[in-house]
Amino acid sequence: KQEVTQIPAALSVPEGENLVLNCSFTDSAIYNLQWFRQDPGKGLTSLLLIQSSQREQTSGRLNASLDKSSGRSTLYIAASQPGDSATYLCAVSNDYKLSFGAGTTVTVRA
Amino acid sequence: DGGITQSPKYLFRKEGQNVTLSCEQNLNHDAMYWYRQDPGQGLRLIYYSQIVNDFQKGDIAEGYSVSREKKESFPLTVTSAQKNPTAFYLCASRGSGSYWTDTQYFGPGTRLTVL
């Protein structure tokens, strides 16, 4: 059974600092790894998707890396802003199914 | 605007009642999913449907039921057999493209509270 772990569970940084969020998974037979953002009481918004054959994906200030052999992914958010405050969830895809981590709740202090 | 709608946003259930959560999508997606989210935990899959008139149990299906009579609709019923139903429920859909590249699109969620 796929297990997905996110560390740390919560993170608080001053505005302008770079964010580093970690995700690990136990079964490397994945189609892709995805990062989502969730605002309080809301649904999930897709941020980045990295196919299993890729090493990284970038979108604006966001960069995600994937090391499938070691079962790890890292999401980097450059020059954080208060609007980046949210919970970030990592999920890995095994055919029809997404397995989610519990998320990292980020607070960016102005 | 294409997307997924869920209703109601908040739902209260008394002990012994069945309640139904609505999920509708206009993305023309074949696959639809129901997840449950509890504080401090990741999303857990309740049921999924890859095509109309077909659905399968996920990891935590006990106490829940679904139907898929129309492509755009995938309602979830929380039955009285579900002993701890208080949670945030999320519906999602996925297109019929590749598992390698397709993401899931999520609705805004329904918060269910047992009184």
PDB file of C-alpha atoms in Angstrom:
ATOM      1  CA  LYS A   1       0.000   0.000   0.000  1.00  0.00           C
ATOM      2  CA  GLN A   2       1.321   3.410  -0.948  1.00  0.00           C
ATOM      3  CA  GLU A   3       2.204   5.613   2.030  1.00  0.00           C
ATOM      4  CA  VAL A   4       2.835   9.333   1.507  1.00  0.00           C
ATOM      5  CA  THR A   5       4.473  11.445   4.211  1.00  0.00           C
ATOM      6  CA  GLN A   6       4.941  15.209   4.319  1.00  0.00           C
ATOM      7  CA  ILE A   7       7.380  16.938   6.609  1.00  0.00           C
ATOM      8  CA  PRO A   8       7.076  19.350   8.303  1.00  0.00           C
ATOM      9  CA  ALA A   9       3.380  19.404   9.205  1.00  0.00           C
ATOM     10  CA  ALA A  10       3.511  23.189   9.630  1.00  0.00           C
ATOM     11  CA  LEU A  11       5.889  25.951   8.692  1.00  0.00           C
ATOM     12  CA  SER A  12       5.977  29.675   9.475  1.00  0.00           C
ATOM     13  CA  VAL A  13       8.339  32.020   7.639  1.00  0.00           C
ATOM     14  CA  PRO A  14       8.763  35.778   7.171  1.00  0.00           C
ATOM     15  CA  GLU A  15       7.767  37.251   3.849  1.00  0.00           C
ATOM     16  CA  GLY A  16      10.480  36.983   1.215  1.00  0.00           C
ATOM     17  CA  GLU A  17      12.025  33.792   2.536  1.00  0.00           C
ATOM     18  CA  ASN A  18      12.168  30.724   0.281  1.00  0.00           C
ATOM     19  CA  LEU A  19       9.965  27.774   1.215  1.00  0.00           C
ATOM     20  CA  VAL A  20      11.028  24.129   1.050  1.00  0.00           C
ATOM     21  CA  LEU A  21       8.352  21.465   1.439  1.00  0.00           C
ATOM     22  CA  ASN A  22       9.153  17.761   1.496  1.00  0.00           C
ATOM     23  CA  CYS A  23       7.211  14.703   0.412  1.00  0.00           C
ATOM     24  CA  SER A  24       8.196  11.044   0.562  1.00  0.00           C
ATOM     25  CA  PHE A  25       6.443   7.929  -0.732  1.00  0.00           C
ATOM     26  CA  THR A  26       7.017   4.217  -0.273  1.00  0.00           C
ATOM     27  CA  ASP A  27       6.145   2.675  -3.668  1.00  0.00           C
ATOM     28  CA  SER A  28       8.162   4.008  -6.592  1.00  0.00           C
ATOM     29  CA  ALA A  29       5.836   2.460  -9.221  1.00  0.00           C
ATOM     30  CA  ILE A  30       4.016   5.714  -9.863  1.00  0.00           C
ATOM     31  CA  TYR A  31       2.675   7.451 -12.957  1.00  0.00           C
ATOM     32  CA  ASN A  32       3.228  10.918 -11.596  1.00  0.00           C
ATOM     33  CA  LEU A  33       3.521  13.061  -8.485  1.00  0.00           C
ATOM     34  CA  GLN A  34       1.337  16.098  -7.991  1.00  0.00           C
ATOM     35  CA  TRP A  35       1.376  19.101  -5.691  1.00  0.00           C
ATOM     36  CA  PHE A  36      -1.901  20.758  -4.696  1.00  0.00           C
ATOM     37  CA  ARG A  37      -2.765  23.871  -2.732  1.00  0.00           C
ATOM     38  CA  GLN A  38      -5.728  24.005  -0.335  1.00  0.00           C
ATOM     39  CA  ASP A  39      -7.032  27.186   1.270  1.00  0.00           C
ATOM     40  CA  PRO A  40      -8.998  26.827   4.539  1.00  0.00           C
ATOM     41  CA  GLY A  41     -12.411  25.264   3.972  1.00  0.00           C
ATOM     42  CA  LYS A  42     -11.882  25.028   0.210  1.00  0.00           C
ATOM     43  CA  GLY A  43     -11.165  22.420  -2.418  1.00  0.00           C
ATOM     44  CA  LEU A  44      -7.784  21.549  -3.892  1.00  0.00           C
ATOM     45  CA  THR A  45      -6.074  23.416  -6.714  1.00  0.00           C
ATOM     46  CA  SER A  46      -3.450  21.665  -8.817  1.00  0.00           C
ATOM     47  CA  LEU A  47      -0.060  23.411  -8.784  1.00  0.00           C
ATOM     48  CA  LEU A  48       2.387  21.102 -10.522  1.00  0.00           C
ATOM     49  CA  LEU A  49       2.424  17.604 -11.980  1.00  0.00           C
ATOM     50  CA  ILE A  50       5.696  15.735 -12.509  1.00  0.00           C
ATOM     51  CA  GLN A  51       5.560  12.624 -14.653  1.00  0.00           C
ATOM     52  CA  SER A  52       7.547   9.682 -13.305  1.00  0.00           C
ATOM     53  CA  SER A  53      10.083  10.045 -16.148  1.00  0.00           C
ATOM     54  CA  GLN A  54      10.742  13.701 -15.305  1.00  0.00           C
ATOM     55  CA  ARG A  55      13.067  15.175 -12.686  1.00  0.00           C
ATOM     56  CA  GLU A  56      11.430  18.545 -12.143  1.00  0.00           C
ATOM     57  CA  GLN A  57       8.700  20.956 -13.151  1.00  0.00           C
ATOM     58  CA  THR A  58       8.537  24.722 -12.823  1.00  0.00           C
ATOM     59  CA  SER A  59       5.699  27.220 -12.784  1.00  0.00           C
ATOM     60  CA  GLY A  60       6.504  30.801 -11.939  1.00  0.00           C
ATOM     61  CA  ARG A  61       7.955  30.923  -8.413  1.00  0.00           C
ATOM     62  CA  LEU A  62       7.253  27.214  -7.896  1.00  0.00           C
ATOM     63  CA  ASN A  63       9.689  24.437  -8.650  1.00  0.00           C
ATOM     64  CA  ALA A  64       9.137  20.780  -7.820  1.00  0.00           C
ATOM     65  CA  SER A  65      11.715  18.025  -8.057  1.00  0.00           C
ATOM     66  CA  LEU A  66      11.203  14.269  -8.136  1.00  0.00           C
ATOM     67  CA  ASP A  67      13.637  11.498  -7.224  1.00  0.00           C
ATOM     68  CA  LYS A  68      11.598   8.386  -7.902  1.00  0.00           C
ATOM     69  CA  SER A  69      14.319   5.947  -6.902  1.00  0.00           C
ATOM     70  CA  SER A  70      14.533   7.370  -3.396  1.00  0.00           C
ATOM     71  CA  GLY A  71      10.818   8.108  -3.155  1.00  0.00           C
ATOM     72  CA  ARG A  72      11.173  11.827  -2.581  1.00  0.00           C
ATOM     73  CA  SER A  73       9.868  15.110  -3.932  1.00  0.00           C
ATOM     74  CA  THR A  74      10.535  18.668  -2.892  1.00  0.00           C
ATOM     75  CA  LEU A  75       8.460  21.756  -3.613  1.00  0.00           C
ATOM     76  CA  TYR A  76      10.348  25.044  -3.604  1.00  0.00           C
ATOM     77  CA  ILE A  77       8.506  28.351  -3.437  1.00  0.00           C
ATOM     78  CA  ALA A  78      10.763  31.321  -4.078  1.00  0.00           C
ATOM     79  CA  ALA A  79      10.384  34.697  -2.379  1.00  0.00           C
ATOM     80  CA  SER A  80       7.317  33.771  -0.345  1.00  0.00           C
ATOM     81  CA  GLN A  81       4.377  36.155  -0.025  1.00  0.00           C
ATOM     82  CA  PRO A  82       1.494  36.300   2.479  1.00  0.00           C
ATOM     83  CA  GLY A  83      -0.776  35.047  -0.309  1.00  0.00           C
ATOM     84  CA  ASP A  84       1.209  31.789  -0.314  1.00  0.00           C
ATOM     85  CA  SER A  85      -0.251  30.946   3.103  1.00  0.00           C
ATOM     86  CA  ALA A  86      -2.179  27.692   2.626  1.00  0.00           C
ATOM     87  CA  THR A  87      -1.890  23.944   3.053  1.00  0.00           C
ATOM     88  CA  TYR A  88       0.178  22.186   0.406  1.00  0.00           C
ATOM     89  CA  LEU A  89      -0.580  18.544  -0.345  1.00  0.00           C
ATOM     90  CA  CYS A  90       1.515  16.043  -2.201  1.00  0.00           C
ATOM     91  CA  ALA A  91      -0.139  13.129  -4.030  1.00  0.00           C
ATOM     92  CA  VAL A  92       1.214  10.218  -6.044  1.00  0.00           C
ATOM     93  CA  SER A  93      -0.663   8.488  -8.844  1.00  0.00           C
ATOM     94  CA  ASN A  94      -0.926   4.715  -9.153  1.00  0.00           C
ATOM     95  CA  ASP A  95      -3.204   4.254 -12.214  1.00  0.00           C
ATOM     96  CA  TYR A  96      -6.736   5.358 -11.220  1.00  0.00           C
ATOM     97  CA  LYS A  97      -5.863   6.368  -7.695  1.00  0.00           C
ATOM     98  CA  LEU A  98      -4.183   9.308  -5.985  1.00  0.00           C
ATOM     99  CA  SER A  99      -2.596   8.708  -2.582  1.00  0.00           C
ATOM    100  CA  PHE A 100      -2.261  11.874  -0.519  1.00  0.00           C
ATOM    101  CA  GLY A 101       0.015  13.060   2.227  1.00  0.00           C
ATOM    102  CA  ALA A 102      -1.472  14.924   5.200  1.00  0.00           C
ATOM    103  CA  GLY A 103      -0.108  18.236   3.957  1.00  0.00           C
ATOM    104  CA  THR A 104       2.164  21.030   5.149  1.00  0.00           C
ATOM    105  CA  THR A 105       0.411  24.142   6.451  1.00  0.00           C
ATOM    106  CA  VAL A 106       2.387  27.238   5.527  1.00  0.00           C
ATOM    107  CA  THR A 107       2.071  30.649   7.139  1.00  0.00           C
ATOM    108  CA  VAL A 108       3.945  33.562   5.572  1.00  0.00           C
ATOM    109  CA  ARG A 109       4.250  36.482   7.995  1.00  0.00           C
ATOM    110  CA  ALA A 110       4.106  40.007   6.564  1.00  0.00           C
TER     111      ALA A 110
ATOM    112  CA  ASP B   1     -17.152  28.297 -16.733  1.00  0.00           C
ATOM    113  CA  GLY B   2     -16.233  24.630 -16.559  1.00  0.00           C
ATOM    114  CA  GLY B   3     -15.880  23.094 -13.174  1.00  0.00           C
ATOM    115  CA  ILE B   4     -17.220  20.981 -10.361  1.00  0.00           C
ATOM    116  CA  THR B   5     -19.996  22.056  -8.025  1.00  0.00           C
ATOM    117  CA  GLN B   6     -20.844  20.484  -4.697  1.00  0.00           C
ATOM    118  CA  SER B   7     -23.894  21.125  -2.590  1.00  0.00           C
ATOM    119  CA  PRO B   8     -24.689  21.891   0.074  1.00  0.00           C
ATOM    120  CA  LYS B   9     -21.618  23.660   1.442  1.00  0.00           C
ATOM    121  CA  TYR B  10     -22.593  22.766   5.015  1.00  0.00           C
ATOM    122  CA  LEU B  11     -24.755  19.816   6.066  1.00  0.00           C
ATOM    123  CA  PHE B  12     -25.939  18.703   9.466  1.00  0.00           C
ATOM    124  CA  ARG B  13     -27.067  15.171  10.171  1.00  0.00           C
ATOM    125  CA  LYS B  14     -28.906  13.725  13.105  1.00  0.00           C
ATOM    126  CA  GLU B  15     -28.087  10.295  14.426  1.00  0.00           C
ATOM    127  CA  GLY B  16     -29.697   7.563  12.313  1.00  0.00           C
ATOM    128  CA  GLN B  17     -30.296   9.740   9.266  1.00  0.00           C
ATOM    129  CA  ASN B  18     -29.094   9.152   5.745  1.00  0.00           C
ATOM    130  CA  VAL B  19     -27.903  12.250   3.883  1.00  0.00           C
ATOM    131  CA  THR B  20     -26.920  12.770   0.258  1.00  0.00           C
ATOM    132  CA  LEU B  21     -24.133  15.025  -0.977  1.00  0.00           C
ATOM    133  CA  SER B  22     -24.374  16.330  -4.517  1.00  0.00           C
ATOM    134  CA  CYS B  23     -21.508  16.528  -7.027  1.00  0.00           C
ATOM    135  CA  GLU B  24     -21.952  17.832 -10.578  1.00  0.00           C
ATOM    136  CA  GLN B  25     -19.302  18.481 -13.243  1.00  0.00           C
ATOM    137  CA  ASN B  26     -19.493  20.111 -16.672  1.00  0.00           C
ATOM    138  CA  LEU B  27     -15.962  19.197 -17.719  1.00  0.00           C
ATOM    139  CA  ASN B  28     -17.167  16.185 -19.739  1.00  0.00           C
ATOM    140  CA  HIS B  29     -14.904  13.976 -17.608  1.00  0.00           C
ATOM    141  CA  ASP B  30     -15.462  10.229 -17.478  1.00  0.00           C
ATOM    142  CA  ALA B  31     -13.934   9.553 -14.060  1.00  0.00           C
ATOM    143  CA  MET B  32     -15.277  10.921 -10.782  1.00  0.00           C
ATOM    144  CA  TYR B  33     -14.135  10.437  -7.199  1.00  0.00           C
ATOM    145  CA  TRP B  34     -15.266  11.000  -3.625  1.00  0.00           C
ATOM    146  CA  TYR B  35     -12.755  11.695  -0.864  1.00  0.00           C
ATOM    147  CA  ARG B  36     -13.033  12.260   2.839  1.00  0.00           C
ATOM    148  CA  GLN B  37     -10.681  14.679   4.638  1.00  0.00           C
ATOM    149  CA  ASP B  38     -10.204  14.692   8.411  1.00  0.00           C
ATOM    150  CA  PRO B  39      -8.046  17.200  10.315  1.00  0.00           C
ATOM    151  CA  GLY B  40      -4.368  16.360  10.113  1.00  0.00           C
ATOM    152  CA  GLN B  41      -4.927  13.539   7.636  1.00  0.00           C
ATOM    153  CA  GLY B  42      -4.584  13.203   3.928  1.00  0.00           C
ATOM    154  CA  LEU B  43      -7.549  12.680   1.649  1.00  0.00           C
ATOM    155  CA  ARG B  44      -8.922   9.148   1.699  1.00  0.00           C
ATOM    156  CA  LEU B  45     -10.775   7.632  -1.240  1.00  0.00           C
ATOM    157  CA  ILE B  46     -14.362   6.552  -0.578  1.00  0.00           C
ATOM    158  CA  TYR B  47     -15.671   5.571  -4.034  1.00  0.00           C
ATOM    159  CA  TYR B  48     -14.723   6.171  -7.629  1.00  0.00           C
ATOM    160  CA  SER B  49     -16.396   5.774 -10.993  1.00  0.00           C
ATOM    161  CA  GLN B  50     -14.545   5.520 -14.282  1.00  0.00           C
ATOM    162  CA  ILE B  51     -17.646   5.412 -16.475  1.00  0.00           C
ATOM    163  CA  VAL B  52     -21.396   5.874 -16.282  1.00  0.00           C
ATOM    164  CA  ASN B  53     -23.283   3.044 -14.537  1.00  0.00           C
ATOM    165  CA  ASP B  54     -20.102   1.682 -12.999  1.00  0.00           C
ATOM    166  CA  PHE B  55     -18.346   2.436  -9.717  1.00  0.00           C
ATOM    167  CA  GLN B  56     -15.886   0.792  -7.322  1.00  0.00           C
ATOM    168  CA  LYS B  57     -15.151   0.951  -3.622  1.00  0.00           C
ATOM    169  CA  GLY B  58     -12.161   2.908  -2.458  1.00  0.00           C
ATOM    170  CA  ASP B  59     -10.261   2.513   0.802  1.00  0.00           C
ATOM    171  CA  ILE B  60     -13.052   3.540   3.201  1.00  0.00           C
ATOM    172  CA  ALA B  61     -16.374   2.668   1.490  1.00  0.00           C
ATOM    173  CA  GLU B  62     -18.151   1.196   4.533  1.00  0.00           C
ATOM    174  CA  GLY B  63     -21.208   3.253   5.470  1.00  0.00           C
ATOM    175  CA  TYR B  64     -21.326   5.082   2.129  1.00  0.00           C
ATOM    176  CA  SER B  65     -23.111   4.490  -1.163  1.00  0.00           C
ATOM    177  CA  VAL B  66     -22.995   6.126  -4.599  1.00  0.00           C
ATOM    178  CA  SER B  67     -24.694   6.076  -7.968  1.00  0.00           C
ATOM    179  CA  ARG B  68     -23.552   7.111 -11.441  1.00  0.00           C
ATOM    180  CA  GLU B  69     -26.596   7.352 -13.676  1.00  0.00           C
ATOM    181  CA  LYS B  70     -25.359  10.378 -15.600  1.00  0.00           C
ATOM    182  CA  LYS B  71     -21.877  11.345 -16.726  1.00  0.00           C
ATOM    183  CA  GLU B  72     -22.047  14.721 -15.038  1.00  0.00           C
ATOM    184  CA  SER B  73     -23.398  13.585 -11.656  1.00  0.00           C
ATOM    185  CA  PHE B  74     -21.960  11.411  -8.868  1.00  0.00           C
ATOM    186  CA  PRO B  75     -23.971  11.749  -5.627  1.00  0.00           C
ATOM    187  CA  LEU B  76     -22.706  10.299  -2.352  1.00  0.00           C
ATOM    188  CA  THR B  77     -25.052   9.018   0.356  1.00  0.00           C
ATOM    189  CA  VAL B  78     -23.761   8.856   3.908  1.00  0.00           C
ATOM    190  CA  THR B  79     -25.819   6.180   5.604  1.00  0.00           C
ATOM    191  CA  SER B  80     -26.597   5.641   9.270  1.00  0.00           C
ATOM    192  CA  ALA B  81     -24.087   2.780   9.163  1.00  0.00           C
ATOM    193  CA  GLN B  82     -21.248   5.298   8.966  1.00  0.00           C
ATOM    194  CA  LYS B  83     -20.436   5.751  12.638  1.00  0.00           C
ATOM    195  CA  ASN B  84     -18.172   8.773  12.416  1.00  0.00           C
ATOM    196  CA  PRO B  85     -19.304  10.812   9.397  1.00  0.00           C
ATOM    197  CA  THR B  86     -18.230  14.265  10.586  1.00  0.00           C
ATOM    198  CA  ALA B  87     -15.647  15.341   8.010  1.00  0.00           C
ATOM    199  CA  PHE B  88     -14.981  17.459   4.922  1.00  0.00           C
ATOM    200  CA  TYR B  89     -16.050  15.680   1.723  1.00  0.00           C
ATOM    201  CA  LEU B  90     -14.440  16.442  -1.606  1.00  0.00           C
ATOM    202  CA  CYS B  91     -15.561  15.400  -5.070  1.00  0.00           C
ATOM    203  CA  ALA B  92     -13.130  15.274  -7.989  1.00  0.00           C
ATOM    204  CA  SER B  93     -13.102  14.384 -11.658  1.00  0.00           C
ATOM    205  CA  ARG B  94     -10.471  13.385 -14.196  1.00  0.00           C
ATOM    206  CA  GLY B  95     -10.445  13.399 -17.968  1.00  0.00           C
ATOM    207  CA  SER B  96      -9.958  10.313 -20.114  1.00  0.00           C
ATOM    208  CA  GLY B  97      -6.394  11.116 -21.083  1.00  0.00           C
ATOM    209  CA  SER B  98      -3.233   9.434 -19.881  1.00  0.00           C
ATOM    210  CA  TYR B  99      -2.602   8.433 -16.267  1.00  0.00           C
ATOM    211  CA  TRP B 100       0.867   9.912 -16.795  1.00  0.00           C
ATOM    212  CA  THR B 101      -0.317  13.459 -17.418  1.00  0.00           C
ATOM    213  CA  ASP B 102      -3.855  13.916 -16.163  1.00  0.00           C
ATOM    214  CA  THR B 103      -4.615  15.578 -12.878  1.00  0.00           C
ATOM    215  CA  GLN B 104      -7.820  15.544 -10.875  1.00  0.00           C
ATOM    216  CA  TYR B 105     -10.024  18.617 -10.563  1.00  0.00           C
ATOM    217  CA  PHE B 106     -11.700  19.208  -7.227  1.00  0.00           C
ATOM    218  CA  GLY B 107     -14.967  20.755  -6.137  1.00  0.00           C
ATOM    219  CA  PRO B 108     -15.233  23.207  -3.217  1.00  0.00           C
ATOM    220  CA  GLY B 109     -16.274  20.550  -0.710  1.00  0.00           C
ATOM    221  CA  THR B 110     -19.132  19.833   1.691  1.00  0.00           C
ATOM    222  CA  ARG B 111     -18.619  19.967   5.434  1.00  0.00           C
ATOM    223  CA  LEU B 112     -20.808  17.387   7.169  1.00  0.00           C
ATOM    224  CA  THR B 113     -21.438  17.587  10.903  1.00  0.00           C
ATOM    225  CA  VAL B 114     -23.298  15.061  13.010  1.00  0.00           C
ATOM    226  CA  LEU B 115     -25.461  16.629  15.701  1.00  0.00           C
TER     227      LEU B 115
END
